[in-house]
CSV table of C-alpha atoms and ligand atoms in Angstrom, one decimal:
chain,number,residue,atom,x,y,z
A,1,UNK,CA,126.8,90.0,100.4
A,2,UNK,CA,124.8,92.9,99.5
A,3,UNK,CA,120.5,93.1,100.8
A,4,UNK,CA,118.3,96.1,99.3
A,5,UNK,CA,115.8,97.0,102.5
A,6,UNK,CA,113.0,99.1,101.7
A,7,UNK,CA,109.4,99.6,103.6
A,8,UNK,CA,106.3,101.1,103.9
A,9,UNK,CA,105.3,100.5,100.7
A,10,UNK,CA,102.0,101.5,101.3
A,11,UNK,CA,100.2,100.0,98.4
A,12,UNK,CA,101.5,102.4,95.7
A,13,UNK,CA,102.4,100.5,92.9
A,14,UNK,CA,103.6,102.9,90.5
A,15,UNK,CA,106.7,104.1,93.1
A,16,UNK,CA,107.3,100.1,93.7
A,17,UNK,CA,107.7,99.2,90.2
A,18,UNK,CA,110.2,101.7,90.2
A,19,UNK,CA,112.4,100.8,92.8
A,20,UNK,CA,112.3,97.4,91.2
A,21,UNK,CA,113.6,98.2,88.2
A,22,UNK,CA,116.3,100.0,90.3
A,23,UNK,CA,117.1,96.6,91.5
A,24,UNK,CA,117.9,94.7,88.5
A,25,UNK,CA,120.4,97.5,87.6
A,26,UNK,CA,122.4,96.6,90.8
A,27,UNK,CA,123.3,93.3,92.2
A,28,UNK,CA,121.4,92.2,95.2
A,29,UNK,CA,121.8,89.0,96.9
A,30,UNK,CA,119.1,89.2,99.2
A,31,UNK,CA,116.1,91.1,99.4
A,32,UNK,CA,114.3,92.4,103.2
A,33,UNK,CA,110.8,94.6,103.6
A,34,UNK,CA,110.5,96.3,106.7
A,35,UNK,CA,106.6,96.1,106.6
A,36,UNK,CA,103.7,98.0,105.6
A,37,UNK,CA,102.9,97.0,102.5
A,38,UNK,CA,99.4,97.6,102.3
A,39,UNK,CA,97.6,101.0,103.5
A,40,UNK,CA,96.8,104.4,101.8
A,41,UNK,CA,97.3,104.2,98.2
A,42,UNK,CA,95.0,101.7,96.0
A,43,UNK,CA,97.2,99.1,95.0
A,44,UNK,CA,97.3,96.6,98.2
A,45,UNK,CA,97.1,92.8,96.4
A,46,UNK,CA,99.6,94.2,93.5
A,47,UNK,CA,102.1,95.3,95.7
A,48,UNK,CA,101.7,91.9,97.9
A,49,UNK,CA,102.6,90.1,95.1
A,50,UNK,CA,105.1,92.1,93.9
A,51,UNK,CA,106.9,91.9,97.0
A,52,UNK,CA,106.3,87.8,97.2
A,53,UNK,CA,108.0,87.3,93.6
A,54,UNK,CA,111.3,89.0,95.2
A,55,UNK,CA,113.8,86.3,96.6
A,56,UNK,CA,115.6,85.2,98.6
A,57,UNK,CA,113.1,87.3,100.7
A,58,UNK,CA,112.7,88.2,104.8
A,59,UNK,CA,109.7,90.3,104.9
A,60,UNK,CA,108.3,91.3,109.0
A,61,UNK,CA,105.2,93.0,109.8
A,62,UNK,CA,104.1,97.0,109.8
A,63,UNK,CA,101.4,98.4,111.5
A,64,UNK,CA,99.1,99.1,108.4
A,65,UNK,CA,99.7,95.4,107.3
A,66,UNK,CA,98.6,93.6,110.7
A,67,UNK,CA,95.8,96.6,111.2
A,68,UNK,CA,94.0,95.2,107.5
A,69,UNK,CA,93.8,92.5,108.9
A,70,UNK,CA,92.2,92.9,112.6
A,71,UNK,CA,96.2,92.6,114.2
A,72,UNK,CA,96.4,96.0,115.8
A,73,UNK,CA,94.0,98.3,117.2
A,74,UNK,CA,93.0,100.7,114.2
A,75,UNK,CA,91.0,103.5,117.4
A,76,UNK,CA,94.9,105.8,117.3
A,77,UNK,CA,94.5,105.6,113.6
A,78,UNK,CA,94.1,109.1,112.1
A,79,UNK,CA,90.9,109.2,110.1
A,80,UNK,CA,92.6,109.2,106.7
A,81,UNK,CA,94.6,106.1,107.6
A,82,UNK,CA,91.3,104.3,109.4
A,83,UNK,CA,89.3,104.8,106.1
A,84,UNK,CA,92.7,103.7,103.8
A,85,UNK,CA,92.9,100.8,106.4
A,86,UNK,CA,89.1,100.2,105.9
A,87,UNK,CA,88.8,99.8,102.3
A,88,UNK,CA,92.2,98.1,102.2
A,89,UNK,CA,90.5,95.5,104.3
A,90,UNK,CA,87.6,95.0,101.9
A,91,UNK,CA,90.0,94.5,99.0
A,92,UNK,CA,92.7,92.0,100.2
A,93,UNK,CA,92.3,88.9,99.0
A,94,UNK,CA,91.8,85.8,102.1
A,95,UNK,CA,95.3,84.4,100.5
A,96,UNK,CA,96.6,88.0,101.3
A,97,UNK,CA,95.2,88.5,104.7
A,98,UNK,CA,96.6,85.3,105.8
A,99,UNK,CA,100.1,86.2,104.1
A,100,UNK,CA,100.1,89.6,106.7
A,101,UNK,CA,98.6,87.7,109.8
A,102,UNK,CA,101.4,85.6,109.5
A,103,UNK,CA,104.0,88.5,109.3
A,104,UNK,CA,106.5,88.3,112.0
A,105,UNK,CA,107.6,91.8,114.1
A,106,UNK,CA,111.5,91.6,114.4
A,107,UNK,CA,114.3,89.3,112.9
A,108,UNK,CA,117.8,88.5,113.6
A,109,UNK,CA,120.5,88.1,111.4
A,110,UNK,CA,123.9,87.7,111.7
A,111,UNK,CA,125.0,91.3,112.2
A,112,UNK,CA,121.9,93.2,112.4
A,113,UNK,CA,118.1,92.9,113.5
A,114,UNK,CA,115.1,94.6,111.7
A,115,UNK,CA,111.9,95.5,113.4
A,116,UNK,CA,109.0,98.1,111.5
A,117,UNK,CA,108.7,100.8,114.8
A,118,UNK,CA,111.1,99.8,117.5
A,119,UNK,CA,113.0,97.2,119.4
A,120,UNK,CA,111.9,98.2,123.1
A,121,UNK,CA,108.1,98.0,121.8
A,122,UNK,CA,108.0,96.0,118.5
A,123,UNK,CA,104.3,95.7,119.1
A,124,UNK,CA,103.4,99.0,120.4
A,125,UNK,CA,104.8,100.6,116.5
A,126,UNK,CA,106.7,103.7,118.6
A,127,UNK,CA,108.4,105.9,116.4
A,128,UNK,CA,112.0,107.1,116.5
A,129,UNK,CA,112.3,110.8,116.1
A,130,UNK,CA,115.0,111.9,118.7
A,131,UNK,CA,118.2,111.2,119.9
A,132,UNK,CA,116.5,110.3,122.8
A,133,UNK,CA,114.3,107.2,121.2
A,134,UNK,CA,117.2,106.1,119.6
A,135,UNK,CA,119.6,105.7,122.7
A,136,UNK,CA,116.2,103.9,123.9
A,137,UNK,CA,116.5,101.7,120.7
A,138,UNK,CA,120.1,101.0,121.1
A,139,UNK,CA,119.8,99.9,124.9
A,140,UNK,CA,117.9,97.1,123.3
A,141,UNK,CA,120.1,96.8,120.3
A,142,UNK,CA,122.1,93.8,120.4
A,143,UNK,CA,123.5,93.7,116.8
A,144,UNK,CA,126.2,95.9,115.4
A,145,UNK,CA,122.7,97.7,113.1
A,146,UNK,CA,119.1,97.9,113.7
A,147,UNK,CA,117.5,99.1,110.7
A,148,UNK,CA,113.7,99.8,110.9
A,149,UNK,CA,111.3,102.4,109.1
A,150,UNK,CA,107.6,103.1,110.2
A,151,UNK,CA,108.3,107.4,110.6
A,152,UNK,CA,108.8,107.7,106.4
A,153,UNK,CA,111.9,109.5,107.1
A,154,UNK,CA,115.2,107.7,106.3
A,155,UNK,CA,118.3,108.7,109.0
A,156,UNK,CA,121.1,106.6,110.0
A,157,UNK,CA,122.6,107.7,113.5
A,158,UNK,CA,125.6,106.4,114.9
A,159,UNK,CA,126.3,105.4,118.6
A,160,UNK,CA,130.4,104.8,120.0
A,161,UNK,CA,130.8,102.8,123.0
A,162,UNK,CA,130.4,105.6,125.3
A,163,UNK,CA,126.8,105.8,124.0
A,164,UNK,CA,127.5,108.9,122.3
A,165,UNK,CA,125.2,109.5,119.4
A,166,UNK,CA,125.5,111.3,116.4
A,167,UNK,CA,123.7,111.6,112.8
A,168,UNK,CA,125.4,110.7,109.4
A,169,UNK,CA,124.9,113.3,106.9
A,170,UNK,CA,124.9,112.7,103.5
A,171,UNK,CA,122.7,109.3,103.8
A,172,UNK,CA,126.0,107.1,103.0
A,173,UNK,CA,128.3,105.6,105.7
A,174,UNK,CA,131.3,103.7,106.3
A,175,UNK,CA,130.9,101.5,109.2
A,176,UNK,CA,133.6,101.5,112.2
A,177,UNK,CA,134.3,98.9,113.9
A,178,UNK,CA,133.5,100.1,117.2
A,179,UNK,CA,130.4,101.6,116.5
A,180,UNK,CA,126.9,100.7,116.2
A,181,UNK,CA,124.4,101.4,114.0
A,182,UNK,CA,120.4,102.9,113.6
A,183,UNK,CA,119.2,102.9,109.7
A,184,UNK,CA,115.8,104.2,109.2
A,185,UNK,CA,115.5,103.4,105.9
A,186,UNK,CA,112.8,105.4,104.9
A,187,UNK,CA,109.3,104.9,102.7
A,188,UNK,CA,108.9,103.7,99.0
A,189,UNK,CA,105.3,104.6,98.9
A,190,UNK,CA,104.7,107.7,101.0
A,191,UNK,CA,108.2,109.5,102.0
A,192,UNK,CA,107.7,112.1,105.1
A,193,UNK,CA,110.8,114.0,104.2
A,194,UNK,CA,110.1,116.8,101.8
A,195,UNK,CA,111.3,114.2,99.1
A,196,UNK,CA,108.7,112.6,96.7
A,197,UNK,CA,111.4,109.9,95.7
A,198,UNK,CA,110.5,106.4,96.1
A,199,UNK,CA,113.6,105.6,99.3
A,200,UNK,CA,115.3,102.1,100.3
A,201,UNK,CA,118.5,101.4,101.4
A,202,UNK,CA,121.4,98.9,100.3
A,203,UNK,CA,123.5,97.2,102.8
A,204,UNK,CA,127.2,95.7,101.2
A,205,UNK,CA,128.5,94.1,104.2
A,206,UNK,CA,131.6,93.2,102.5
A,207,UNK,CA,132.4,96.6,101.7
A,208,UNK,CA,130.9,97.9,105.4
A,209,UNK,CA,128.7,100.3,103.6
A,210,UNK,CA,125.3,101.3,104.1
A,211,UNK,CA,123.6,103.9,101.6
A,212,UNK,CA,120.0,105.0,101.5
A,213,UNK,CA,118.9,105.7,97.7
A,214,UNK,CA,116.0,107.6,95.8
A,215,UNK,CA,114.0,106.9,93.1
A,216,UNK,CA,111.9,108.7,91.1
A,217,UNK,CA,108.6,107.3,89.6
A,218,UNK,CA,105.1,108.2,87.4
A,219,UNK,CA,103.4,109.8,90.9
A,220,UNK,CA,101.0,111.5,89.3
A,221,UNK,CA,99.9,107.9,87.7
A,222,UNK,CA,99.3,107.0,91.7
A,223,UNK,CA,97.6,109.4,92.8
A,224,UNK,CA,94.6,109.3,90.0
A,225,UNK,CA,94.2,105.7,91.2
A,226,UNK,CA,94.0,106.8,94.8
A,227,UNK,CA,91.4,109.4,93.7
A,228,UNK,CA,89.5,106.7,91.4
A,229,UNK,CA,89.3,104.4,94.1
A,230,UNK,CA,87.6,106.8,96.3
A,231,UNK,CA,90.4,106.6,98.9
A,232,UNK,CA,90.8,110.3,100.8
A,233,UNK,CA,92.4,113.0,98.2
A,234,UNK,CA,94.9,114.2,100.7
A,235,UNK,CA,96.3,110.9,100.2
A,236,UNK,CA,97.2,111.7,97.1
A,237,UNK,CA,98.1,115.5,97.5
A,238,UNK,CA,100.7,114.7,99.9
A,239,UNK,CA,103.1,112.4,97.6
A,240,UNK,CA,103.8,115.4,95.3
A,241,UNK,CA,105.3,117.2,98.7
A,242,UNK,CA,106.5,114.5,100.1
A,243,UNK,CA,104.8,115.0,103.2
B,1,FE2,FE1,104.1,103.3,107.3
């Protein structure tokens, strides 16, 4: 059984296109979005759709989705993502905003959960930076992996029964047995991590191996949309630095 995750798709089209045809070249049995859709780039209903015509599909809510639609509180927004979350709300389309409203936080599967922030907070979108949030996450954890997204950049920690936790480098992992796991599997529409690259992550359970992926797409095609649609420029700006 093999899923493709991805999340925080963030309405950019161009990078999601691309990350689908990465798909087709690899078999997936079962496709999972980690939430946020929608927000920041100008491209919200397309990418809703997009994501709907992938299946079999388990798709849970990000904070950017259930914000467009009146969900979460958008007063800790930073201005740029209040005014992407504004005009994203006055283009969805009712179908749309009903398809987010109904967006679930967390879901279980047979050997690992999903959730867009965390697990000790789905609701309250926390994000997991340290060692320290993630032995938080992992109290809370239990499946053998969480995977979750929401910071834009992709990690995957390990914790051994003592609780001892350490990072994988390299973004490609073996599991063990007796370990547990915490994927962040990174942003397809705005990566945080100094990499433009449209990220996701593939999970073959048979094989016991998790890898997070890059893809590179027509950015520059993106960002003149978000700059025709009179969304903030730095919105644009920042997916050439990955930042
Ligand atoms: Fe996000």
């Amino acid at each position: 059984m093999r899923y493709a995750l991805f999340a925080d798709i963030h309405s950019n089209l161009e990078a999601f296109r691309a990350v689908r045809e990465e798909f087709k070249r690899v078999r997936i049995d079962e496709y999972i979005c980690l939430g946020d859709i929608v927000g920041y780039a100008a491209n919200p209903n397309e990418c809703i759709q997009l994501v709907k015509e992938l299946g079999p599909i388990t798709i849970i809510a990000g904070n950017h989705d259930w914000a467009s639609v009146g969900k979460t509180d958008i007063d800790y927004f930073n201005p740029i993502a209040k005014e992407a979350i504004l005009w994203t709300q006055s283009k969805l389309t009712e179908e749309n905003k009903r398809f987010l409203a109904d967006l679930p936080l967390t879901k279980e599967f047979t050997d690992f959960v999903i959730v867009h922030g965390s697990l000790y907070s789905p609701e309250k979108w926390h994000y997991i930076f340290t060692f320290q949030d993630a032995k938080r996450n992992f109290a809370y954890q239990k499946k053998r992996i969480c995977f979750l997204a929401h910071s834009h950049q992709p990690f995957i920690i390990s914790s051994d029964k003592r609780g001892n936790c350490e990072e994988v480098m390299g973004m490609k992992v073996s599991l063990r047995d007796d370990y547990r796991y915490l994927v962040n599997i990174g942003s397809v529409g705005q990566p945080r991590d100094g990499d433009p690259d449209a990220s996701y992550c593939l999970y073959d359970r048979d094989n016991k191996e998790i890898e997070i992926k890059r893809v590179s797409y027509q950015l520059k095609e993106a960002q003149d949309k978000i700059i025709a649609a009179g969304l903030p420029q730095e919105l644009a700006w920042r997916l050439s630095l990955g930042r």
